[in-house]
């Protein structure tokens, strides 16, 4: 029977056989405005090797693409580079469908696949191991925490192709399979958003993982990640940006995040923005009714300042502000200065509560939290402008301007 979905040949021995998720808009809390792909790859040598699988609901699409090249039952081996369920969700079903001779994963991957699915017959490969499969050479390098402890990359020597799993991926659904077929500005934005929301917490160890791959001796000409397009040209683009994003060197950019009940905190935010801009900062005002937490994280990745505004509601900060702060705290952004501000009616606890979280995030607070009882008057607005200017001055200092 003819396949509905087709494989795409990407190199001499390798076909893309993944799935395109055009509709997904939430990836465990990360808004995926452009959808995503779950990439899997079929390697055709003397034997057939499947690299990774896809999210469970897309199993039939995966099997259909495989069937456009070979009978799925002809798959001899499966290599699982990463156990997160967007890549392993249908692995148990695929194993039952094709009965491969062996399934390989990293040592941590074997444990994770056992804990996820009760798969207790996975063959571990060690960091630095190589295997001849189907007359081709596959080499494995652990890349722990890029993205999970089990993560590894696989290099196919004959095609000079690195299967990089989450690394260098992005959430971007497209009918194009190669990065050079897509607008570069879109690629950089989505790769940055992916780094900010998925990889930022591990920024202290990612450079070492990349160095390890760089010093492996692999002659990489193609990077095939598990999400988004495949890189066959300008393959150094993301490997050059990752260390920059990991370093999070402060810049003159200030992100002002806020919510508001009756526009008082919004007015304070706008006045602070004026002060920041007047002081030479690049300002990004983000009202949380219009901006998603994952877009805030993306903007914070290359910022030097984070200012957070919240009205007080029932003695607490506004729920959207709490949501975004807890999310950001988990992502562990580095090297930020900032401040808290907000309007209140009776007791005004929100600003103090925001400051507590900013301190836990090691954000260097500039001045005391700025509060306005009800609607900010001209005196308060002047203080807002002044706070913005103070933060801009601090940014100049930390940026050496
Ligand atoms: Fe795309 Fe960490 O999974």
Short mmCIF file of C-alpha atoms and ligand atoms in Angstrom, two decimals:
data_model
loop_
_atom_site.label_atom_id
_atom_site.label_comp_id
_atom_site.label_asym_id
_atom_site.label_seq_id
_atom_site.Cartn_x
_atom_site.Cartn_y
_atom_site.Cartn_z
CA UNK A 1 0.00 0.00 0.00
CA UNK A 2 1.28 3.45 -0.84
CA UNK A 3 2.39 5.53 2.17
CA UNK A 4 0.50 8.69 3.01
CA UNK A 5 3.61 10.28 4.49
CA UNK A 6 6.97 10.19 2.78
CA UNK A 7 10.54 10.06 3.97
CA UNK A 8 12.94 12.80 2.88
CA UNK A 9 16.45 11.81 1.91
CA UNK A 10 18.92 14.10 3.67
CA UNK A 11 22.28 12.44 2.95
CA UNK A 12 23.72 9.38 1.25
CA UNK A 13 22.42 6.89 3.83
CA UNK A 14 19.95 8.93 5.91
CA UNK A 15 16.25 9.71 5.55
CA UNK A 16 14.19 12.02 7.73
CA UNK A 17 11.15 10.03 8.92
CA UNK A 18 9.82 12.30 11.67
CA UNK A 19 6.47 13.98 12.29
CA UNK A 20 5.29 17.56 11.89
CA UNK A 21 3.12 18.86 14.73
CA UNK A 22 1.63 21.97 13.15
CA UNK A 23 -0.90 22.57 15.92
CA UNK A 24 0.97 22.18 19.21
CA UNK A 25 0.99 25.46 21.14
CA UNK A 26 2.06 24.26 24.57
CA UNK A 27 5.22 22.30 25.25
CA UNK A 28 5.17 21.77 29.01
CA UNK A 29 4.58 25.44 29.64
CA UNK A 30 6.51 26.82 26.66
CA UNK A 31 4.27 28.43 24.03
CA UNK A 32 5.24 26.92 20.69
CA UNK A 33 3.69 29.55 18.44
CA UNK A 34 5.06 27.96 15.28
CA UNK A 35 4.38 24.32 16.19
CA UNK A 36 7.22 21.82 16.14
CA UNK A 37 8.64 18.70 14.54
CA UNK A 38 9.69 15.47 16.21
CA UNK A 39 12.56 14.32 14.04
CA UNK A 40 13.47 10.68 13.62
CA UNK A 41 15.94 9.35 11.09
CA UNK A 42 16.27 6.13 9.16
CA UNK A 43 19.79 5.03 8.24
CA UNK A 44 19.97 2.62 5.36
CA UNK A 45 23.18 0.62 5.04
CA UNK A 46 23.55 -3.14 4.78
CA UNK A 47 21.07 -3.12 7.65
CA UNK A 48 18.46 -0.56 8.73
CA UNK A 49 18.87 1.65 11.79
CA UNK A 50 16.23 3.97 13.25
CA UNK A 51 17.47 6.98 15.20
CA UNK A 52 14.90 8.09 17.81
CA UNK A 53 11.14 7.92 17.47
CA UNK A 54 8.39 10.54 17.89
CA UNK A 55 5.72 11.68 20.34
CA UNK A 56 3.21 8.88 20.85
CA UNK A 57 0.24 10.32 18.86
CA UNK A 58 2.47 10.59 15.78
CA UNK A 59 3.51 6.91 15.66
CA UNK A 60 1.51 6.21 12.48
CA UNK A 61 3.09 9.17 10.69
CA UNK A 62 6.55 7.84 11.63
CA UNK A 63 5.74 4.32 10.47
CA UNK A 64 4.21 5.63 7.25
CA UNK A 65 7.34 7.63 6.41
CA UNK A 66 9.52 4.61 7.22
CA UNK A 67 7.30 2.44 5.00
CA UNK A 68 7.89 4.80 2.08
CA UNK A 69 11.52 3.57 2.12
CA UNK A 70 11.57 0.11 3.74
CA UNK A 71 9.24 -2.33 5.41
CA UNK A 72 9.32 -1.22 9.07
CA UNK A 73 9.86 -4.86 10.04
CA UNK A 74 13.23 -4.66 8.28
CA UNK A 75 14.59 -2.28 10.93
CA UNK A 76 17.47 -4.08 12.64
CA UNK A 77 18.44 -1.57 15.32
CA UNK A 78 17.06 1.47 17.08
CA UNK A 79 19.25 4.10 18.69
CA UNK A 80 17.52 6.24 21.33
CA UNK A 81 19.52 9.42 21.87
CA UNK A 82 17.12 10.94 24.40
CA UNK A 83 14.38 9.44 26.54
CA UNK A 84 12.06 12.44 26.85
CA UNK A 85 8.68 11.37 25.57
CA UNK A 86 8.59 13.66 22.56
CA UNK A 87 11.28 11.29 21.21
CA UNK A 88 10.52 8.03 22.96
CA UNK A 89 6.74 8.19 23.40
CA UNK A 90 6.02 5.59 20.75
CA UNK A 91 9.23 3.58 21.26
CA UNK A 92 7.47 0.67 23.03
CA UNK A 93 4.91 0.43 20.21
CA UNK A 94 7.60 0.69 17.53
CA UNK A 95 9.62 -2.05 19.24
CA UNK A 96 6.51 -4.25 19.24
CA UNK A 97 5.87 -3.44 15.58
CA UNK A 98 9.37 -4.08 14.22
CA UNK A 99 11.10 -6.37 16.74
CA UNK A 100 14.59 -4.91 16.29
CA UNK A 101 17.58 -7.04 17.20
CA UNK A 102 18.77 -4.39 19.64
CA UNK A 103 17.84 -0.99 20.96
CA UNK A 104 20.75 1.19 22.08
CA UNK A 105 20.78 4.10 24.52
CA UNK A 106 23.27 5.76 26.84
CA UNK A 107 23.79 4.16 30.25
CA UNK A 108 21.48 6.78 31.79
CA UNK A 109 19.11 6.33 28.85
CA UNK A 110 18.68 2.62 29.61
CA UNK A 111 17.62 3.53 33.14
CA UNK A 112 15.28 6.28 31.97
CA UNK A 113 13.60 4.05 29.37
CA UNK A 114 13.13 1.35 32.02
CA UNK A 115 11.60 3.91 34.39
CA UNK A 116 9.35 5.39 31.70
CA UNK A 117 8.13 2.28 29.96
CA UNK A 118 9.44 -0.76 31.79
CA UNK A 119 11.81 -1.41 28.87
CA UNK A 120 14.48 -3.53 30.54
CA UNK A 121 16.24 -4.93 27.49
CA UNK A 122 17.93 -1.79 26.16
CA UNK A 123 21.63 -2.16 25.35
CA UNK A 124 23.78 0.58 26.88
CA UNK A 125 26.49 2.32 24.89
CA UNK A 126 29.22 4.11 26.77
CA UNK A 127 30.48 7.62 26.29
CA UNK A 128 32.93 7.52 23.39
CA UNK A 129 31.86 4.08 22.15
CA UNK A 130 31.62 3.32 18.43
CA UNK A 131 29.63 0.53 16.80
CA UNK A 132 29.65 -0.86 13.27
CA UNK A 133 26.01 -1.28 12.26
CA UNK A 134 24.90 -2.13 8.75
CA UNK A 135 28.44 -1.57 7.49
CA UNK A 136 28.46 2.00 8.83
CA UNK A 137 30.22 3.54 11.82
CA UNK A 138 28.14 5.06 14.61
CA UNK A 139 29.89 6.89 17.47
CA UNK A 140 28.25 8.02 20.69
CA UNK A 141 29.01 10.89 23.04
CA UNK A 142 27.12 11.60 26.23
CA UNK A 143 25.86 15.18 26.43
CA UNK A 144 24.36 15.10 29.91
CA UNK A 145 21.84 17.87 30.64
CA UNK A 146 21.70 18.81 27.02
CA UNK A 147 18.84 18.24 27.61
CA UNK A 148 18.41 15.47 30.23
CA UNK A 149 20.90 13.29 32.12
CA UNK A 150 20.44 10.54 29.52
CA UNK A 151 21.08 12.71 26.46
CA UNK A 152 23.69 11.61 23.96
CA UNK A 153 24.57 12.48 20.38
CA UNK A 154 25.36 9.97 17.62
CA UNK A 155 27.79 10.61 14.77
CA UNK A 156 27.53 8.74 11.48
CA UNK A 157 31.05 8.83 10.04
CA UNK A 158 30.23 7.91 6.44
CA UNK A 159 27.75 10.82 6.05
CA UNK A 160 29.65 13.18 8.40
CA UNK A 161 26.30 13.65 10.11
CA UNK A 162 25.66 14.42 13.77
CA UNK A 163 22.32 13.34 15.21
CA UNK A 164 22.27 16.00 17.92
CA UNK A 165 18.91 15.20 19.63
CA UNK A 166 17.62 18.31 21.45
CA UNK A 167 20.85 20.27 20.94
CA UNK A 168 20.57 22.85 18.15
CA UNK A 169 16.85 22.13 17.88
CA UNK A 170 13.93 24.54 17.76
CA UNK A 171 10.17 24.35 17.88
CA UNK A 172 9.31 25.18 14.29
CA UNK A 173 6.86 23.23 12.13
CA UNK A 174 7.67 23.53 8.44
CA UNK A 175 7.36 21.64 5.22
CA UNK A 176 10.99 22.55 4.52
CA UNK A 177 13.46 20.10 6.04
CA UNK A 178 16.63 22.18 5.79
CA UNK A 179 17.55 25.35 7.64
CA UNK A 180 18.85 26.99 4.45
CA UNK A 181 15.29 26.89 3.07
CA UNK A 182 13.90 28.99 5.96
CA UNK A 183 14.19 32.69 6.86
CA UNK A 184 17.32 33.03 8.99
CA UNK A 185 15.71 35.55 11.36
CA UNK A 186 12.99 33.02 12.16
CA UNK A 187 15.60 30.32 12.76
CA UNK A 188 17.64 32.45 15.13
CA UNK A 189 14.58 33.61 17.07
CA UNK A 190 13.17 30.11 17.48
CA UNK A 191 16.57 28.63 18.35
CA UNK A 192 17.03 31.38 20.94
CA UNK A 193 13.56 30.77 22.34
CA UNK A 194 14.32 27.05 22.54
CA UNK A 195 17.62 27.68 24.31
CA UNK A 196 16.01 30.12 26.76
CA UNK A 197 13.11 27.88 27.68
CA UNK A 198 14.72 24.43 27.50
CA UNK A 199 18.45 24.75 27.99
CA UNK A 200 19.11 27.97 29.94
CA UNK A 201 19.14 26.21 33.36
CA UNK A 202 22.14 24.15 32.24
CA UNK A 203 24.15 27.05 30.87
CA UNK A 204 26.99 26.38 33.30
CA UNK A 205 27.68 22.93 31.84
CA UNK A 206 26.62 23.29 28.20
CA UNK A 207 29.90 24.86 27.01
CA UNK A 208 31.81 21.81 28.29
CA UNK A 209 29.42 19.45 26.48
CA UNK A 210 29.87 21.42 23.25
CA UNK A 211 33.64 21.48 23.70
CA UNK A 212 33.58 17.72 24.11
CA UNK A 213 31.73 17.32 20.80
CA UNK A 214 34.05 19.88 19.17
CA UNK A 215 37.14 17.99 20.34
CA UNK A 216 35.75 14.58 19.42
CA UNK A 217 37.42 14.60 16.03
CA UNK A 218 34.04 14.22 14.32
CA UNK A 219 34.19 15.85 10.88
CA UNK A 220 30.64 17.23 11.05
CA UNK A 221 29.08 18.48 7.80
CA UNK A 222 25.40 18.02 8.71
CA UNK A 223 23.65 18.60 12.04
CA UNK A 224 20.36 16.73 12.35
CA UNK A 225 18.55 17.71 15.57
CA UNK A 226 15.37 16.18 17.00
CA UNK A 227 13.31 19.37 16.51
CA UNK A 228 13.14 21.80 13.62
CA UNK A 229 15.24 21.94 10.47
CA UNK A 230 18.43 20.11 9.56
CA UNK A 231 21.60 22.14 9.06
CA UNK A 232 23.68 21.32 5.95
CA UNK A 233 24.96 24.87 5.30
CA UNK A 234 26.26 27.39 7.81
CA UNK A 235 26.35 24.55 10.33
CA UNK A 236 28.43 26.67 12.70
CA UNK A 237 25.51 29.11 13.22
CA UNK A 238 24.05 27.61 16.39
CA UNK A 239 27.29 26.11 17.77
CA UNK A 240 28.60 29.70 17.75
CA UNK A 241 25.49 31.15 19.39
CA UNK A 242 25.15 28.57 22.18
CA UNK A 243 28.27 29.70 24.07
CA UNK A 244 27.08 33.32 23.78
CA UNK A 245 23.66 32.40 25.16
CA UNK A 246 25.25 30.23 27.86
CA UNK A 247 27.50 33.08 29.02
CA UNK A 248 24.56 35.49 29.44
CA UNK A 249 26.85 38.48 29.52
CA UNK A 250 24.81 41.50 30.63
CA UNK A 251 23.68 43.88 27.91
CA UNK A 252 21.99 47.28 27.92
CA UNK A 253 18.63 45.59 27.37
CA UNK A 254 16.05 45.96 30.16
CA UNK A 255 12.94 43.78 30.30
CA UNK A 256 10.03 45.28 32.24
CA UNK A 257 7.46 42.61 33.03
CA UNK A 258 4.19 43.47 34.69
CA UNK A 259 0.49 42.95 35.08
CA UNK A 260 -2.05 45.49 36.13
CA UNK A 261 -5.58 45.67 37.56
CA UNK A 262 -6.66 49.27 36.93
CA UNK A 263 -3.71 50.52 34.83
CA UNK A 264 -1.79 51.96 37.78
CA UNK A 265 1.03 49.40 37.68
CA UNK A 266 0.96 49.70 33.87
CA UNK A 267 1.44 53.45 34.15
CA UNK A 268 4.37 52.90 36.51
CA UNK A 269 5.86 50.43 34.02
CA UNK A 270 5.60 52.94 31.21
CA UNK A 271 7.22 55.68 33.31
CA UNK A 272 10.03 53.31 34.32
CA UNK A 273 10.45 52.46 30.64
CA UNK A 274 10.86 56.17 29.88
CA UNK A 275 13.56 56.44 32.52
CA UNK A 276 15.35 53.36 31.22
CA UNK A 277 15.27 54.58 27.62
CA UNK A 278 16.34 58.06 28.67
CA UNK A 279 19.29 56.49 30.47
CA UNK A 280 20.38 54.65 27.33
CA UNK A 281 18.85 51.20 27.92
CA UNK A 282 17.11 49.17 25.23
CA UNK A 283 13.66 48.69 26.72
CA UNK A 284 11.18 45.86 26.29
CA UNK A 285 7.88 46.35 28.14
CA UNK A 286 5.93 43.10 28.50
CA UNK A 287 2.39 43.15 29.84
CA UNK A 288 1.64 39.59 30.93
CA UNK A 289 -1.85 39.76 29.44
CA UNK A 290 -0.14 40.12 26.06
CA UNK A 291 3.15 38.31 26.55
CA UNK A 292 3.60 34.64 27.43
CA UNK A 293 6.04 33.52 30.10
CA UNK A 294 8.14 31.76 27.46
CA UNK A 295 8.46 34.97 25.44
CA UNK A 296 9.57 36.75 28.60
CA UNK A 297 12.24 34.07 29.14
CA UNK A 298 13.43 34.55 25.56
CA UNK A 299 13.81 38.30 26.05
CA UNK A 300 15.53 37.84 29.42
CA UNK A 301 18.17 35.50 27.92
CA UNK A 302 20.12 38.40 26.39
CA UNK A 303 19.06 41.16 28.79
CA UNK A 304 20.98 42.88 31.56
CA UNK A 305 18.01 43.97 33.65
CA UNK A 306 14.72 42.49 34.77
CA UNK A 307 12.15 44.79 36.38
CA UNK A 308 8.94 43.26 37.64
CA UNK A 309 5.70 45.06 38.45
CA UNK A 310 2.70 43.66 40.26
CA UNK A 311 -0.39 45.08 41.86
CA UNK A 312 -1.33 43.63 45.23
CA UNK A 313 -4.42 41.46 45.17
CA UNK A 314 -5.67 39.79 48.35
CA UNK A 315 -2.29 40.39 50.00
CA UNK A 316 -0.47 38.59 47.17
CA UNK A 317 1.26 39.41 43.93
CA UNK A 318 -0.89 39.08 40.81
CA UNK A 319 -1.18 35.41 39.70
CA UNK A 320 0.29 35.99 36.25
CA UNK A 321 3.34 37.62 37.83
CA UNK A 322 3.77 34.69 40.23
CA UNK A 323 3.52 32.28 37.31
CA UNK A 324 6.18 34.05 35.28
CA UNK A 325 8.54 34.57 38.22
CA UNK A 326 8.42 30.91 39.27
CA UNK A 327 9.02 29.90 35.66
CA UNK A 328 11.95 32.31 35.30
CA UNK A 329 13.42 31.26 38.63
CA UNK A 330 13.55 27.66 37.40
CA UNK A 331 15.33 28.72 34.23
CA UNK A 332 18.10 30.30 36.34
CA UNK A 333 18.92 33.39 34.27
CA UNK A 334 22.29 34.89 35.25
CA UNK A 335 23.91 38.28 35.64
CA UNK A 336 20.79 40.42 35.99
CA UNK A 337 20.11 43.62 37.88
CA UNK A 338 16.57 44.73 38.48
CA UNK A 339 13.83 46.16 40.65
CA UNK A 340 10.25 45.59 41.77
CA UNK A 341 7.34 47.98 41.63
CA UNK A 342 3.56 48.04 41.82
CA UNK A 343 0.34 49.71 42.85
CA UNK A 344 -1.72 48.73 45.90
CA UNK A 345 -4.83 49.81 47.80
CA UNK A 346 -4.43 48.76 51.44
CA UNK A 347 -1.42 46.73 52.45
CA UNK A 348 0.84 46.44 49.35
CA UNK A 349 2.60 43.12 49.96
CA UNK A 350 3.20 42.30 46.27
CA UNK A 351 6.31 44.41 45.76
CA UNK A 352 8.07 42.82 48.73
CA UNK A 353 7.09 39.34 47.57
CA UNK A 354 8.42 40.06 44.08
CA UNK A 355 11.67 41.34 45.59
CA UNK A 356 12.03 38.13 47.61
CA UNK A 357 11.89 36.03 44.45
CA UNK A 358 14.22 38.36 42.55
CA UNK A 359 16.73 37.99 45.39
CA UNK A 360 16.38 34.20 45.25
CA UNK A 361 17.17 34.54 41.53
CA UNK A 362 20.32 36.52 42.46
CA UNK A 363 19.03 39.58 40.62
CA UNK A 364 20.99 42.59 41.93
CA UNK A 365 18.27 44.94 43.17
CA UNK A 366 18.68 48.61 42.37
CA UNK A 367 17.00 50.79 44.98
CA UNK A 368 14.03 49.80 47.12
CA UNK A 369 10.85 48.44 45.64
CA UNK A 370 8.65 51.26 44.39
CA UNK A 371 5.01 51.32 45.49
CA UNK A 372 2.10 53.53 44.54
CA UNK A 373 -1.05 53.75 46.67
CA UNK A 374 -3.84 53.51 44.15
CA UNK A 375 -3.17 55.68 41.07
CA UNK A 376 0.41 57.01 40.77
CA UNK A 377 0.57 60.78 41.11
CA UNK A 378 3.18 62.96 39.43
CA UNK A 379 5.55 62.51 42.35
CA UNK A 380 5.40 58.71 42.06
CA UNK A 381 5.75 58.86 38.30
CA UNK A 382 8.85 61.00 38.70
CA UNK A 383 10.23 58.33 41.03
CA UNK A 384 9.45 55.71 38.41
CA UNK A 385 11.37 57.63 35.76
CA UNK A 386 14.20 58.05 38.23
CA UNK A 387 14.21 54.30 39.04
CA UNK A 388 14.45 53.55 35.32
CA UNK A 389 17.37 55.95 35.01
CA UNK A 390 19.09 54.36 38.05
CA UNK A 391 18.79 50.90 36.52
CA UNK A 392 20.11 52.20 33.18
CA UNK A 393 23.10 53.71 34.99
CA UNK A 394 23.72 50.40 36.74
CA UNK A 395 23.57 48.63 33.39
CA UNK A 396 26.14 51.01 31.96
CA UNK A 397 28.38 50.19 34.92
CA UNK A 398 28.06 46.41 34.58
CA UNK A 399 28.37 46.58 30.78
CA UNK A 400 31.45 48.83 31.04
CA UNK A 401 29.81 51.60 28.98
FE1 LIG B 1 12.82 17.23 22.71
FE2 LIG B 1 14.23 16.96 25.86
O1 LIG B 1 13.07 16.53 24.44
#
